[in-house]
Each structure stands twice: as structure tokens, then as C-alpha cells.
Amino acid sequence: QKEVEQNSGPLSVPEGAIASLNCTYSDRVSQSFFWYRQYSGKSPELIMSIYSNGDKEDGRFTAQLNKASQYVSLLIRDSQPSDSATYLCAVNGWNAGNMLTFGGGTRLMVKP
Amino acid sequence: EAQVTQNPRYLITVTGKKLTVTCSQNMNHEYMSWYRQDPGLGLRQIYYSMNVEVTDKGDVPEGYKVSRKEKRNFPLILESPSPNQTSLYFCASSSDRGGYEQYFGPGTRLTVT
């Protein structure tokens, strides 16, 4: 069983729509959660971090965390073609020491 | 400019020929780590370091060595590369010893024939 799971996609949304990306994790004591964006051929870029239950907003991005259900999501409002990329969910927990465990990523395609 | 740099960016080598991929950060970060990224397997952590002279294994350490003699540098060493180490490698660093909010270098694409 993978520790961090994401739907590989592709998730296709029209320009201007809300893109919703989901991630589930298996380690109940996970503490910190991150979303990275990775364009094809480039390195992952940190876009959001969330540490407590609830929502965290940053511009067009909102991260949502529900520790009881062990999922974290990323909403992208007013999606733009430039948002087309692979989004990686990453989790850091006590059981993992100081390691970051990544999901396989969801490929997002925003169509003009 | 705050950044993580890796060298070389591209490397083609032969089985068994020792190689080193360098990683350097100019942000005075405590934490540094190495990952490999493979299609279908995602990003997997190889080694990490929480401070100078402190290193620990990640998920896939076999076949790799690291050292942390200076805070800014964290080289990845392949003593005897094999074709299954053909991959895209990323170095990352974080200001937090726990490895939160890691920032990635540009990547090194390694091919072992």
C-alpha cells in the first residue's frame, strides 16, 4: 500500500474553472503536508504547505486538510493554461523521521 | 539569488565508473536531501542530512553514498553505477531540520549504459 496516493489523471478542466486535486495518506500521525507543482522537465516547486486542519488560502490556491479522514486537497480557482502541470502531494510525519514522502502526482491540463 | 545548484545537469556514463553529482545551496539551510524521480515510481528520497556530519538513509539508499562536510554542500556519490540508477536526480534543501518546505535544485539527468 502506497503511503501517499494521488489520482494520476490527467485531470482536464476548462480555463477559468476550479481544479480540485486530492491526496490521501496512510500514516495517521503525519504532521505536515505540502503541494508541489512540477512542469514537464523542471524541478518541483513548493506552492503550498499546511499543518493544521482546515483551509489555507494563498492567492488562487487553497489547501484543505482533514486529518481525521487522512486527506489533503488543493483547489485552484480561475484555472489558467499556465497551471497545466503535475501536482505532487508530499507528507512529512513522525513515523517517517525527517523524510518527505511524495505521492505519484496528478497531471492537470487546463484547456483554453 | 537564493538557490540550489547541481552539477552536472546531464551525465552519460558507463557501468562501474565512479561519479559524483554535486549539490550546493546558498541559503544557509540546515537540511539537505537527494531524490530520484522515475516514471511510475515518483519521487523517492535517497539520503538526507539534518546538519554537517549528520546523514541518514531515505527510502532507496542502496548504491549511493553522501557526505556533509560543509553546510552548503551535499554531494551524491555513485561508487559503481549500474543501469538501474539511470534516473532524474534532484537535490533539495530546507531551513528547517525537519525537512519541511524543501526547495529543489534544477535536476541532474543521469544515464548509465
PDB file of C-alpha atoms in Angstrom:
ATOM      1  CA  GLN A   1       0.000   0.000   0.000  1.00  0.00           C
ATOM      2  CA  LYS A   2       1.390   3.356  -1.041  1.00  0.00           C
ATOM      3  CA  GLU A   3       1.808   5.811   1.789  1.00  0.00           C
ATOM      4  CA  VAL A   4       0.666   8.834  -0.210  1.00  0.00           C
ATOM      5  CA  GLU A   5      -1.822   8.321  -3.027  1.00  0.00           C
ATOM      6  CA  GLN A   6      -2.996  10.600  -5.798  1.00  0.00           C
ATOM      7  CA  ASN A   7      -5.042  10.033  -8.911  1.00  0.00           C
ATOM      8  CA  SER A   8      -2.546  10.213 -11.768  1.00  0.00           C
ATOM      9  CA  GLY A   9      -5.017  11.931 -14.086  1.00  0.00           C
ATOM     10  CA  PRO A  10      -4.930  13.674 -16.387  1.00  0.00           C
ATOM     11  CA  LEU A  11      -7.471  15.996 -14.846  1.00  0.00           C
ATOM     12  CA  SER A  12      -8.806  18.250 -17.558  1.00  0.00           C
ATOM     13  CA  VAL A  13     -10.597  21.492 -16.710  1.00  0.00           C
ATOM     14  CA  PRO A  14     -11.592  24.481 -18.854  1.00  0.00           C
ATOM     15  CA  GLU A  15      -9.888  27.811 -18.372  1.00  0.00           C
ATOM     16  CA  GLY A  16     -11.494  29.777 -15.544  1.00  0.00           C
ATOM     17  CA  ALA A  17     -12.868  26.713 -13.762  1.00  0.00           C
ATOM     18  CA  ILE A  18     -11.897  25.382 -10.339  1.00  0.00           C
ATOM     19  CA  ALA A  19      -9.450  22.479 -10.389  1.00  0.00           C
ATOM     20  CA  SER A  20      -9.667  20.118  -7.422  1.00  0.00           C
ATOM     21  CA  LEU A  21      -6.739  17.850  -6.666  1.00  0.00           C
ATOM     22  CA  ASN A  22      -6.892  15.210  -3.953  1.00  0.00           C
ATOM     23  CA  CYS A  23      -4.389  13.256  -1.923  1.00  0.00           C
ATOM     24  CA  THR A  24      -4.783  10.575   0.745  1.00  0.00           C
ATOM     25  CA  TYR A  25      -2.138   9.326   3.128  1.00  0.00           C
ATOM     26  CA  SER A  26      -1.832   6.246   5.302  1.00  0.00           C
ATOM     27  CA  ASP A  27       0.294   7.417   8.257  1.00  0.00           C
ATOM     28  CA  ARG A  28      -2.154   8.689  10.875  1.00  0.00           C
ATOM     29  CA  VAL A  29       0.496  10.648  12.730  1.00  0.00           C
ATOM     30  CA  SER A  30       1.611  12.659   9.703  1.00  0.00           C
ATOM     31  CA  GLN A  31       2.204  16.238  10.710  1.00  0.00           C
ATOM     32  CA  SER A  32       2.988  18.365   7.693  1.00  0.00           C
ATOM     33  CA  PHE A  33       1.579  18.461   4.201  1.00  0.00           C
ATOM     34  CA  PHE A  34       2.831  20.108   1.056  1.00  0.00           C
ATOM     35  CA  TRP A  35       1.802  20.689  -2.519  1.00  0.00           C
ATOM     36  CA  TYR A  36       4.420  20.997  -5.213  1.00  0.00           C
ATOM     37  CA  ARG A  37       3.936  21.939  -8.855  1.00  0.00           C
ATOM     38  CA  GLN A  38       6.198  20.364 -11.451  1.00  0.00           C
ATOM     39  CA  TYR A  39       6.277  21.473 -15.047  1.00  0.00           C
ATOM     40  CA  SER A  40       7.488  18.945 -17.581  1.00  0.00           C
ATOM     41  CA  GLY A  41      11.279  18.667 -17.445  1.00  0.00           C
ATOM     42  CA  LYS A  42      11.560  21.012 -14.464  1.00  0.00           C
ATOM     43  CA  SER A  43      12.094  20.599 -10.751  1.00  0.00           C
ATOM     44  CA  PRO A  44       9.257  20.550  -8.193  1.00  0.00           C
ATOM     45  CA  GLU A  45       8.271  23.961  -6.900  1.00  0.00           C
ATOM     46  CA  LEU A  46       6.672  24.378  -3.480  1.00  0.00           C
ATOM     47  CA  ILE A  47       3.318  26.158  -3.770  1.00  0.00           C
ATOM     48  CA  MET A  48       1.503  25.408  -0.519  1.00  0.00           C
ATOM     49  CA  SER A  49       2.146  23.986   2.911  1.00  0.00           C
ATOM     50  CA  ILE A  50      -0.478  23.170   5.544  1.00  0.00           C
ATOM     51  CA  TYR A  51      -0.015  21.942   9.080  1.00  0.00           C
ATOM     52  CA  SER A  52      -3.420  22.060  10.783  1.00  0.00           C
ATOM     53  CA  ASN A  53      -6.945  21.011   9.921  1.00  0.00           C
ATOM     54  CA  GLY A  54      -8.995  23.359   7.802  1.00  0.00           C
ATOM     55  CA  ASP A  55      -8.345  25.592   4.842  1.00  0.00           C
ATOM     56  CA  LYS A  56      -5.344  27.699   3.948  1.00  0.00           C
ATOM     57  CA  GLU A  57      -5.623  30.189   1.124  1.00  0.00           C
ATOM     58  CA  ASP A  58      -2.865  31.806  -0.910  1.00  0.00           C
ATOM     59  CA  GLY A  59      -3.993  33.738  -3.949  1.00  0.00           C
ATOM     60  CA  ARG A  60      -5.830  31.384  -6.299  1.00  0.00           C
ATOM     61  CA  PHE A  61      -4.711  28.340  -4.321  1.00  0.00           C
ATOM     62  CA  THR A  62      -6.492  26.799  -1.326  1.00  0.00           C
ATOM     63  CA  ALA A  63      -5.153  23.810   0.548  1.00  0.00           C
ATOM     64  CA  GLN A  64      -7.574  21.788   2.657  1.00  0.00           C
ATOM     65  CA  LEU A  65      -6.557  19.322   5.348  1.00  0.00           C
ATOM     66  CA  ASN A  66      -8.695  16.750   7.129  1.00  0.00           C
ATOM     67  CA  LYS A  67      -6.531  14.654   9.441  1.00  0.00           C
ATOM     68  CA  ALA A  68      -9.434  12.525  10.678  1.00  0.00           C
ATOM     69  CA  SER A  69     -10.136  11.367   7.129  1.00  0.00           C
ATOM     70  CA  GLN A  70      -6.455  11.446   6.186  1.00  0.00           C
ATOM     71  CA  TYR A  71      -6.776  13.548   3.093  1.00  0.00           C
ATOM     72  CA  VAL A  72      -5.427  16.797   1.824  1.00  0.00           C
ATOM     73  CA  SER A  73      -6.640  18.639  -1.239  1.00  0.00           C
ATOM     74  CA  LEU A  74      -5.624  21.564  -3.404  1.00  0.00           C
ATOM     75  CA  LEU A  75      -8.121  23.837  -5.098  1.00  0.00           C
ATOM     76  CA  ILE A  76      -7.037  26.118  -7.909  1.00  0.00           C
ATOM     77  CA  ARG A  77      -9.543  28.845  -8.678  1.00  0.00           C
ATOM     78  CA  ASP A  78      -9.779  30.582 -12.037  1.00  0.00           C
ATOM     79  CA  SER A  79      -7.528  27.947 -13.602  1.00  0.00           C
ATOM     80  CA  GLN A  80      -5.192  29.187 -16.307  1.00  0.00           C
ATOM     81  CA  PRO A  81      -3.401  27.263 -19.079  1.00  0.00           C
ATOM     82  CA  SER A  82      -0.161  28.119 -17.253  1.00  0.00           C
ATOM     83  CA  ASP A  83      -1.411  25.983 -14.349  1.00  0.00           C
ATOM     84  CA  SER A  84      -1.076  22.898 -16.553  1.00  0.00           C
ATOM     85  CA  ALA A  85       1.500  20.790 -14.745  1.00  0.00           C
ATOM     86  CA  THR A  86       1.848  17.791 -12.474  1.00  0.00           C
ATOM     87  CA  TYR A  87       0.914  18.465  -8.852  1.00  0.00           C
ATOM     88  CA  LEU A  88       2.702  16.461  -6.202  1.00  0.00           C
ATOM     89  CA  CYS A  89       1.391  15.918  -2.707  1.00  0.00           C
ATOM     90  CA  ALA A  90       4.048  15.373  -0.026  1.00  0.00           C
ATOM     91  CA  VAL A  91       3.745  14.341   3.586  1.00  0.00           C
ATOM     92  CA  ASN A  92       6.189  14.533   6.489  1.00  0.00           C
ATOM     93  CA  GLY A  93       5.323  12.582   9.627  1.00  0.00           C
ATOM     94  CA  TRP A  94       6.818  11.347  12.869  1.00  0.00           C
ATOM     95  CA  ASN A  95       6.888   7.759  11.663  1.00  0.00           C
ATOM     96  CA  ALA A  96       8.905   8.852   8.647  1.00  0.00           C
ATOM     97  CA  GLY A  97      11.559  10.580  10.706  1.00  0.00           C
ATOM     98  CA  ASN A  98      12.639  13.622   8.802  1.00  0.00           C
ATOM     99  CA  MET A  99      11.734  12.214   5.417  1.00  0.00           C
ATOM    100  CA  LEU A 100       9.313  13.639   2.938  1.00  0.00           C
ATOM    101  CA  THR A 101       7.126  11.085   1.168  1.00  0.00           C
ATOM    102  CA  PHE A 102       5.648  12.046  -2.186  1.00  0.00           C
ATOM    103  CA  GLY A 103       2.581  10.851  -3.983  1.00  0.00           C
ATOM    104  CA  GLY A 104       2.841   9.950  -7.657  1.00  0.00           C
ATOM    105  CA  GLY A 105       1.347  13.247  -8.753  1.00  0.00           C
ATOM    106  CA  THR A 106      -1.751  14.349 -10.634  1.00  0.00           C
ATOM    107  CA  ARG A 107      -1.367  15.765 -14.099  1.00  0.00           C
ATOM    108  CA  LEU A 108      -3.572  18.807 -14.596  1.00  0.00           C
ATOM    109  CA  MET A 109      -4.500  20.112 -18.028  1.00  0.00           C
ATOM    110  CA  VAL A 110      -6.245  23.472 -18.313  1.00  0.00           C
ATOM    111  CA  LYS A 111      -7.785  23.942 -21.723  1.00  0.00           C
ATOM    112  CA  PRO A 112      -8.210  27.452 -23.185  1.00  0.00           C
TER     113      PRO A 112
ATOM    114  CA  GLU B   1      19.761  34.899  -5.692  1.00  0.00           C
ATOM    115  CA  ALA B   2      18.731  32.139  -3.258  1.00  0.00           C
ATOM    116  CA  GLN B   3      19.136  28.831  -4.999  1.00  0.00           C
ATOM    117  CA  VAL B   4      20.110  25.189  -5.004  1.00  0.00           C
ATOM    118  CA  THR B   5      22.575  24.282  -7.743  1.00  0.00           C
ATOM    119  CA  GLN B   6      23.503  20.875  -9.107  1.00  0.00           C
ATOM    120  CA  ASN B   7      26.291  19.786 -11.395  1.00  0.00           C
ATOM    121  CA  PRO B   8      26.394  18.317 -13.892  1.00  0.00           C
ATOM    122  CA  ARG B   9      22.909  18.776 -15.303  1.00  0.00           C
ATOM    123  CA  TYR B  10      23.309  15.902 -17.729  1.00  0.00           C
ATOM    124  CA  LEU B  11      25.642  12.929 -17.484  1.00  0.00           C
ATOM    125  CA  ILE B  12      26.072   9.803 -19.556  1.00  0.00           C
ATOM    126  CA  THR B  13      28.447   7.240 -18.119  1.00  0.00           C
ATOM    127  CA  VAL B  14      29.259   3.547 -18.196  1.00  0.00           C
ATOM    128  CA  THR B  15      28.617   0.830 -15.671  1.00  0.00           C
ATOM    129  CA  GLY B  16      31.106   0.801 -12.821  1.00  0.00           C
ATOM    130  CA  LYS B  17      32.705   4.192 -13.378  1.00  0.00           C
ATOM    131  CA  LYS B  18      32.536   6.168 -10.145  1.00  0.00           C
ATOM    132  CA  LEU B  19      30.828   9.516 -10.347  1.00  0.00           C
ATOM    133  CA  THR B  20      29.847  12.406  -8.100  1.00  0.00           C
ATOM    134  CA  VAL B  21      26.940  14.780  -8.521  1.00  0.00           C
ATOM    135  CA  THR B  22      27.465  17.991  -6.614  1.00  0.00           C
ATOM    136  CA  CYS B  23      24.790  19.968  -4.811  1.00  0.00           C
ATOM    137  CA  SER B  24      25.236  23.370  -3.253  1.00  0.00           C
ATOM    138  CA  GLN B  25      22.861  25.833  -1.590  1.00  0.00           C
ATOM    139  CA  ASN B  26      23.472  29.470  -0.688  1.00  0.00           C
ATOM    140  CA  MET B  27      20.629  29.857   1.829  1.00  0.00           C
ATOM    141  CA  ASN B  28      22.468  28.585   4.927  1.00  0.00           C
ATOM    142  CA  HIS B  29      19.945  25.759   5.172  1.00  0.00           C
ATOM    143  CA  GLU B  30      20.351  23.055   7.795  1.00  0.00           C
ATOM    144  CA  TYR B  31      18.597  20.287   5.894  1.00  0.00           C
ATOM    145  CA  MET B  32      19.591  18.852   2.525  1.00  0.00           C
ATOM    146  CA  SER B  33      18.393  15.787   0.681  1.00  0.00           C
ATOM    147  CA  TRP B  34      18.656  13.797  -2.517  1.00  0.00           C
ATOM    148  CA  TYR B  35      15.810  12.319  -4.520  1.00  0.00           C
ATOM    149  CA  ARG B  36      15.462  10.298  -7.646  1.00  0.00           C
ATOM    150  CA  GLN B  37      12.443  10.516  -9.920  1.00  0.00           C
ATOM    151  CA  ASP B  38      11.412   7.658 -12.152  1.00  0.00           C
ATOM    152  CA  PRO B  39       8.322   7.257 -14.355  1.00  0.00           C
ATOM    153  CA  GLY B  40       5.622   5.384 -12.484  1.00  0.00           C
ATOM    154  CA  LEU B  41       7.570   5.466  -9.216  1.00  0.00           C
ATOM    155  CA  GLY B  42       7.504   9.171  -8.496  1.00  0.00           C
ATOM    156  CA  LEU B  43       9.988  10.991  -6.295  1.00  0.00           C
ATOM    157  CA  ARG B  44      11.838   8.844  -3.795  1.00  0.00           C
ATOM    158  CA  GLN B  45      14.246  10.046  -1.158  1.00  0.00           C
ATOM    159  CA  ILE B  46      17.761   8.592  -1.280  1.00  0.00           C
ATOM    160  CA  TYR B  47      19.575  10.263   1.632  1.00  0.00           C
ATOM    161  CA  TYR B  48      19.113  13.316   3.758  1.00  0.00           C
ATOM    162  CA  SER B  49      21.175  15.381   6.152  1.00  0.00           C
ATOM    163  CA  MET B  50      19.938  17.478   9.059  1.00  0.00           C
ATOM    164  CA  ASN B  51      23.288  19.134   9.678  1.00  0.00           C
ATOM    165  CA  VAL B  52      27.011  18.947   8.998  1.00  0.00           C
ATOM    166  CA  GLU B  53      28.329  15.410   9.532  1.00  0.00           C
ATOM    167  CA  VAL B  54      24.764  14.114  10.098  1.00  0.00           C
ATOM    168  CA  THR B  55      23.302  11.969   7.321  1.00  0.00           C
ATOM    169  CA  ASP B  56      20.597   9.322   7.211  1.00  0.00           C
ATOM    170  CA  LYS B  57      19.116   6.897   4.735  1.00  0.00           C
ATOM    171  CA  GLY B  58      15.932   7.594   2.848  1.00  0.00           C
ATOM    172  CA  ASP B  59      13.738   5.107   1.027  1.00  0.00           C
ATOM    173  CA  VAL B  60      16.243   3.986  -1.620  1.00  0.00           C
ATOM    174  CA  PRO B  61      19.839   4.387  -0.356  1.00  0.00           C
ATOM    175  CA  GLU B  62      21.345   1.242  -1.913  1.00  0.00           C
ATOM    176  CA  GLY B  63      24.162   2.014  -4.320  1.00  0.00           C
ATOM    177  CA  TYR B  64      24.599   5.610  -3.167  1.00  0.00           C
ATOM    178  CA  LYS B  65      26.804   7.462  -0.715  1.00  0.00           C
ATOM    179  CA  VAL B  66      26.666  11.010   0.571  1.00  0.00           C
ATOM    180  CA  SER B  67      28.748  13.269   2.744  1.00  0.00           C
ATOM    181  CA  ARG B  68      28.096  16.567   4.508  1.00  0.00           C
ATOM    182  CA  LYS B  69      31.407  18.135   5.399  1.00  0.00           C
ATOM    183  CA  GLU B  70      30.217  21.688   4.863  1.00  0.00           C
ATOM    184  CA  LYS B  71      26.811  23.174   5.454  1.00  0.00           C
ATOM    185  CA  ARG B  72      26.341  24.356   1.877  1.00  0.00           C
ATOM    186  CA  ASN B  73      27.416  21.181   0.029  1.00  0.00           C
ATOM    187  CA  PHE B  74      25.878  17.726  -0.133  1.00  0.00           C
ATOM    188  CA  PRO B  75      27.418  15.597  -2.903  1.00  0.00           C
ATOM    189  CA  LEU B  76      25.875  12.349  -4.104  1.00  0.00           C
ATOM    190  CA  ILE B  77      28.372   9.616  -4.899  1.00  0.00           C
ATOM    191  CA  LEU B  78      27.781   6.545  -7.025  1.00  0.00           C
ATOM    192  CA  GLU B  79      30.764   4.277  -6.390  1.00  0.00           C
ATOM    193  CA  SER B  80      29.853   1.729  -9.065  1.00  0.00           C
ATOM    194  CA  PRO B  81      26.915   2.954 -11.132  1.00  0.00           C
ATOM    195  CA  SER B  82      24.579   0.438 -12.714  1.00  0.00           C
ATOM    196  CA  PRO B  83      21.923   0.868 -15.421  1.00  0.00           C
ATOM    197  CA  ASN B  84      19.123   0.747 -12.815  1.00  0.00           C
ATOM    198  CA  GLN B  85      20.486   4.020 -11.450  1.00  0.00           C
ATOM    199  CA  THR B  86      19.562   5.769 -14.679  1.00  0.00           C
ATOM    200  CA  SER B  87      17.191   8.432 -13.423  1.00  0.00           C
ATOM    201  CA  LEU B  88      16.494  12.110 -12.841  1.00  0.00           C
ATOM    202  CA  TYR B  89      18.106  13.253  -9.602  1.00  0.00           C
ATOM    203  CA  PHE B  90      17.115  16.232  -7.508  1.00  0.00           C
ATOM    204  CA  CYS B  91      18.840  17.842  -4.587  1.00  0.00           C
ATOM    205  CA  ALA B  92      16.735  19.849  -2.145  1.00  0.00           C
ATOM    206  CA  SER B  93      17.276  21.957   0.947  1.00  0.00           C
ATOM    207  CA  SER B  94      15.220  23.338   3.806  1.00  0.00           C
ATOM    208  CA  SER B  95      15.804  25.889   6.540  1.00  0.00           C
ATOM    209  CA  ASP B  96      14.114  23.505   8.970  1.00  0.00           C
ATOM    210  CA  ARG B  97      15.987  20.457  10.281  1.00  0.00           C
ATOM    211  CA  GLY B  98      12.746  18.519   9.975  1.00  0.00           C
ATOM    212  CA  GLY B  99      12.886  18.926   6.239  1.00  0.00           C
ATOM    213  CA  TYR B 100       9.740  20.973   5.964  1.00  0.00           C
ATOM    214  CA  GLU B 101       9.244  23.161   2.912  1.00  0.00           C
ATOM    215  CA  GLN B 102      12.047  21.831   0.800  1.00  0.00           C
ATOM    216  CA  TYR B 103      13.349  23.752  -2.188  1.00  0.00           C
ATOM    217  CA  PHE B 104      14.634  21.807  -5.143  1.00  0.00           C
ATOM    218  CA  GLY B 105      17.601  22.195  -7.445  1.00  0.00           C
ATOM    219  CA  PRO B 106      17.232  22.008 -11.241  1.00  0.00           C
ATOM    220  CA  GLY B 107      17.918  18.288 -11.502  1.00  0.00           C
ATOM    221  CA  THR B 108      20.594  16.027 -12.972  1.00  0.00           C
ATOM    222  CA  ARG B 109      19.657  13.574 -15.660  1.00  0.00           C
ATOM    223  CA  LEU B 110      21.925  10.538 -15.361  1.00  0.00           C
ATOM    224  CA  THR B 111      22.184   7.746 -17.903  1.00  0.00           C
ATOM    225  CA  VAL B 112      24.248   4.666 -17.102  1.00  0.00           C
ATOM    226  CA  THR B 113      24.946   2.368 -20.055  1.00  0.00           C
TER     227      THR B 113
END
